[in-house]
Short mmCIF file of N, CA and C in Angstrom, two decimals:
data_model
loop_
_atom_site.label_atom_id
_atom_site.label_comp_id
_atom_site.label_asym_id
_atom_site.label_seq_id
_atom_site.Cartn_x
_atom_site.Cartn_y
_atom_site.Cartn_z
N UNK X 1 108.84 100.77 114.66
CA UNK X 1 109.11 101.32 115.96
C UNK X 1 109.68 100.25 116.87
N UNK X 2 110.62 100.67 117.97
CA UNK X 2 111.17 99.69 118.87
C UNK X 2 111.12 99.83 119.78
N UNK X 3 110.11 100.21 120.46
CA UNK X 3 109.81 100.72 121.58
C UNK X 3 108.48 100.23 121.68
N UNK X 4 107.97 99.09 122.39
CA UNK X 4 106.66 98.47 122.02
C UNK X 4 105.87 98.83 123.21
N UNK X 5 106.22 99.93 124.43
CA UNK X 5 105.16 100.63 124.69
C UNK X 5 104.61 101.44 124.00
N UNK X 6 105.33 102.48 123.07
CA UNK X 6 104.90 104.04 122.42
C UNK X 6 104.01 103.23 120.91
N UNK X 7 103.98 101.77 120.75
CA UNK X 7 103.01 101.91 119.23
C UNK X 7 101.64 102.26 119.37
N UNK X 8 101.67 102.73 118.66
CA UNK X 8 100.61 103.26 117.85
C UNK X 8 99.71 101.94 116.60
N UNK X 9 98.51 102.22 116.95
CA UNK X 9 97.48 101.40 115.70
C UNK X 9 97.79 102.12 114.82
N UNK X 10 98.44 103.19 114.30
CA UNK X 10 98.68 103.83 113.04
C UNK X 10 99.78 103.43 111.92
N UNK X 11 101.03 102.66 113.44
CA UNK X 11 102.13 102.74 112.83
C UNK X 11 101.82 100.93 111.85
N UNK X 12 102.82 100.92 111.01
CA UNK X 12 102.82 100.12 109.85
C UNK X 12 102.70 98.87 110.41
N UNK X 13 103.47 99.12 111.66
CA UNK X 13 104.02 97.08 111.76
C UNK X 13 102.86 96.98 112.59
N UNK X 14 101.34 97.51 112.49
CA UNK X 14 100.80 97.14 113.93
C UNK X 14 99.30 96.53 112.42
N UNK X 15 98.63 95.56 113.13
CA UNK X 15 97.51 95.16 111.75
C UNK X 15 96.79 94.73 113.21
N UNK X 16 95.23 95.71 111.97
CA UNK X 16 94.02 95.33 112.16
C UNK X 16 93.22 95.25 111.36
N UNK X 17 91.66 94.69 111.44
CA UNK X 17 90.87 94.46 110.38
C UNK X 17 89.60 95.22 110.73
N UNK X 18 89.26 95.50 109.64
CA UNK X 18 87.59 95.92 109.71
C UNK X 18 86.43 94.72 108.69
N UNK X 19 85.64 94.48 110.16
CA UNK X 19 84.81 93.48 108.99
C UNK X 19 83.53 94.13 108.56
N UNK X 20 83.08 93.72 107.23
CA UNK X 20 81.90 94.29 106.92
C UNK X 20 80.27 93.40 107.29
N UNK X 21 79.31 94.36 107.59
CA UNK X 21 77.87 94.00 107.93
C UNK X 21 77.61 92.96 106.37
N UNK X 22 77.40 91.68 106.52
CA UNK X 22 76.94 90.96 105.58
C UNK X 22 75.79 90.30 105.75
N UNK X 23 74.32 91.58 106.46
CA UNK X 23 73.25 90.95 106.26
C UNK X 23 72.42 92.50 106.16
N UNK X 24 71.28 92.46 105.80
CA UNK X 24 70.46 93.81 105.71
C UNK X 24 70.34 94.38 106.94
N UNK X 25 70.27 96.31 106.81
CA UNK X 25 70.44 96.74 108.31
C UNK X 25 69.28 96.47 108.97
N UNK X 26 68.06 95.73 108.41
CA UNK X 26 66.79 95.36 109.41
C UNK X 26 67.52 94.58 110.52
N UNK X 27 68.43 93.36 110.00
CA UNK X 27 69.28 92.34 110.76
C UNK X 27 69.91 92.76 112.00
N UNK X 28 71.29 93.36 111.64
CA UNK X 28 71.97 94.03 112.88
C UNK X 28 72.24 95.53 112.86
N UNK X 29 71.54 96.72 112.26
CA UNK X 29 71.51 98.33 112.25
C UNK X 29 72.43 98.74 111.38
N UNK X 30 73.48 97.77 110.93
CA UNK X 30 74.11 98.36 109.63
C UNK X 30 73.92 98.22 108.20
N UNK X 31 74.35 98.54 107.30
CA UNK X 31 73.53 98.40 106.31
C UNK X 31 75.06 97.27 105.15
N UNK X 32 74.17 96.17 104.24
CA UNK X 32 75.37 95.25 104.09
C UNK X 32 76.74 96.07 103.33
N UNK X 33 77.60 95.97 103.65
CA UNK X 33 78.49 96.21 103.28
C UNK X 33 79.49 97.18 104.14
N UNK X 34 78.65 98.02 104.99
CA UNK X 34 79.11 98.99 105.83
C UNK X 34 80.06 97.99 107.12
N UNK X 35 81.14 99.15 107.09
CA UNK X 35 82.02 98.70 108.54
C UNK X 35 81.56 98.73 109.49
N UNK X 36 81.67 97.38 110.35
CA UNK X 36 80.92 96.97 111.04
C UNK X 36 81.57 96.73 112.90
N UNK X 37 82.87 96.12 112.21
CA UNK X 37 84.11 95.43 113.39
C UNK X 37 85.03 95.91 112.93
N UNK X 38 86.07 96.47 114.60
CA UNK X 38 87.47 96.44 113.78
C UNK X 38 87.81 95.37 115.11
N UNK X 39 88.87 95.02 114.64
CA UNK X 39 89.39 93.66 115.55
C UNK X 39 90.71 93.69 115.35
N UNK X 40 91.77 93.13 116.42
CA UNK X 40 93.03 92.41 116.28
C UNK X 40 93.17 91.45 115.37
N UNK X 41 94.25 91.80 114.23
CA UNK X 41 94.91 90.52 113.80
C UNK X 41 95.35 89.24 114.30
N UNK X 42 96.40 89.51 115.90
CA UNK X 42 96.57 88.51 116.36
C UNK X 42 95.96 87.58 117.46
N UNK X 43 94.74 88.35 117.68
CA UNK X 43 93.94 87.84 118.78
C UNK X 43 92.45 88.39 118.42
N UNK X 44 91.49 87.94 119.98
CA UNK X 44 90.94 88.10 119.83
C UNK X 44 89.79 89.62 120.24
N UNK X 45 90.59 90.47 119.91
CA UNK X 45 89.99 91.64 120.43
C UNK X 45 89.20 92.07 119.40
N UNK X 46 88.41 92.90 119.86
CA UNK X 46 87.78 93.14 119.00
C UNK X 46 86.85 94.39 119.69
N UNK X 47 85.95 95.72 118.53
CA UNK X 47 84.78 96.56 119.26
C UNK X 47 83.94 96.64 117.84
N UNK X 48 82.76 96.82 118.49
CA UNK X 48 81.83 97.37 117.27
C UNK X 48 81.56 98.89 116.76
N UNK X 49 82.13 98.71 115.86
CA UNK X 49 82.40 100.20 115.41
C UNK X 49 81.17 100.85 115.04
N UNK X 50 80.67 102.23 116.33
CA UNK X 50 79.66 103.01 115.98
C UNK X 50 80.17 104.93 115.57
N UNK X 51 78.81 105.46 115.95
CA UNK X 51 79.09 106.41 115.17
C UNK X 51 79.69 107.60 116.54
N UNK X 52 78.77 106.28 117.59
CA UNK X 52 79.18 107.44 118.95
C UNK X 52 81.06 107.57 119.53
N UNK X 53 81.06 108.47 119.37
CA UNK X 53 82.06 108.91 119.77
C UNK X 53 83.11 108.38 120.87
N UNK X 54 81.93 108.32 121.93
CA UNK X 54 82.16 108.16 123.62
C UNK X 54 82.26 106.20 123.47
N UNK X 55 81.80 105.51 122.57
CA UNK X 55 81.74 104.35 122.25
C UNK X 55 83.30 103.86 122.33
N UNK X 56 83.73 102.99 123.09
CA UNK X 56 85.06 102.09 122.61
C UNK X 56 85.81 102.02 121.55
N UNK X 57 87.06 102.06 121.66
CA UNK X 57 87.80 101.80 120.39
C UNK X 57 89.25 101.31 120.07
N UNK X 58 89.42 101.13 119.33
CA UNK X 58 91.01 100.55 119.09
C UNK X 58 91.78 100.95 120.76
N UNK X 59 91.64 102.09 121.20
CA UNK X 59 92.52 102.14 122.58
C UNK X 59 91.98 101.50 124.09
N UNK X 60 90.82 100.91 123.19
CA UNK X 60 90.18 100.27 124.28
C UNK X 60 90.18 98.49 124.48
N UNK X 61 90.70 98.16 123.64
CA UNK X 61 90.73 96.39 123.02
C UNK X 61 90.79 95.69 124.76
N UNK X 62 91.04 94.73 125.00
CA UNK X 62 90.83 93.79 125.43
C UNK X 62 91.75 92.83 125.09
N UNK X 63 92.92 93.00 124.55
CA UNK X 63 93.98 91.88 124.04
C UNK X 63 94.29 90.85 124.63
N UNK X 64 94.68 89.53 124.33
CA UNK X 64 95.03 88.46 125.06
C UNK X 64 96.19 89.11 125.36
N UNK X 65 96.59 88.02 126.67
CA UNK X 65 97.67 89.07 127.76
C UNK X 65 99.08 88.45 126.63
N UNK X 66 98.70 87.29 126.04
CA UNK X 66 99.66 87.38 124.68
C UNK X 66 100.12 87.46 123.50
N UNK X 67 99.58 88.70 123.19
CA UNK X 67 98.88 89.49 121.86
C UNK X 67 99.98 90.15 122.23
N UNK X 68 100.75 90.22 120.74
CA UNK X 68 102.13 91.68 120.28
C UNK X 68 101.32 92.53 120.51
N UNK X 69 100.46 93.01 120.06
CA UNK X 69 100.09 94.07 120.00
C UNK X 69 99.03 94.62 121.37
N UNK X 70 99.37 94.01 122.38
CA UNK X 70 98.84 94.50 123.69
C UNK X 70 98.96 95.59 124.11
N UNK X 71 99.68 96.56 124.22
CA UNK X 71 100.05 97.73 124.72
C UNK X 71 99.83 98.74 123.02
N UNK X 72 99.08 98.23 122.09
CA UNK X 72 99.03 99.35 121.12
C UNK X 72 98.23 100.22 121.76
N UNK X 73 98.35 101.81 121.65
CA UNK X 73 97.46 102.71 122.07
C UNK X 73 97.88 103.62 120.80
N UNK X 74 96.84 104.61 120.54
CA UNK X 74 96.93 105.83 119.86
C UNK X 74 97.58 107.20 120.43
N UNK X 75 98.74 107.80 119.44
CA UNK X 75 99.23 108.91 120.23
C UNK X 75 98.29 109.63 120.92
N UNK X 76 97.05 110.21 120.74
CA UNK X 76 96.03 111.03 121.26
C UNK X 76 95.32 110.43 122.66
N UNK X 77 95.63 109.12 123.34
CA UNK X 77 95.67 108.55 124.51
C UNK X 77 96.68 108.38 124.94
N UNK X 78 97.93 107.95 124.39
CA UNK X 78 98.67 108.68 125.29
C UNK X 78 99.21 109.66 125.58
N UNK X 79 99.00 111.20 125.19
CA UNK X 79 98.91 112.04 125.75
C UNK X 79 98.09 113.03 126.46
N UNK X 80 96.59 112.00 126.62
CA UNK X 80 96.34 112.17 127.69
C UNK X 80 96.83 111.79 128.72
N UNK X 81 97.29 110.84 128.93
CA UNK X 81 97.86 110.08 129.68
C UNK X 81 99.16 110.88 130.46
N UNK X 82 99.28 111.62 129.98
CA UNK X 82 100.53 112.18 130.20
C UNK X 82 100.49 113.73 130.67
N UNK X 83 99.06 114.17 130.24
CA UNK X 83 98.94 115.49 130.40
C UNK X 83 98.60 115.92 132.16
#
């Protein structure tokens, strides 16, 4: 895409990671192996991925103000955005 307001976390050229819980869920509520973080590739954003809904997420990051991928949002925010 060339239009680096309209990306999308979906589209190809955009990378993120999910890290996994690598201690027992007594530790931190997940259980080891389960997705835990998803985070920016090129910075340091990052949310803890729960089950709640209303919880933060990829359209919510926190990107360094010089992170490519600052303005990623998901089509389904921005059309709220728009509606």
């Amino acid at each position: 895409m060339t239009d680096l307001g309209a990306r999308s976390f979906a589209d190809r050229d955009t990378e993120f990671y999910i890290d996994e819980s690598k201690t027992p869920v007594t530790v931190d509520g997940y259980a080891k192996g389960e997705p835990m973080i998803l985070g920016c590739r090129y910075c340091s954003a990052q949310v803890l991925l729960t089950r709640d809904p209303t919880d933060p997420g990829v359209d919510d990051f926190s990107h360094d103000t010089d992170c490519p991928q600052r303005f990623v949002r998901s089509r389904w925010f921005r059309r709220q955005l728009t509606e």
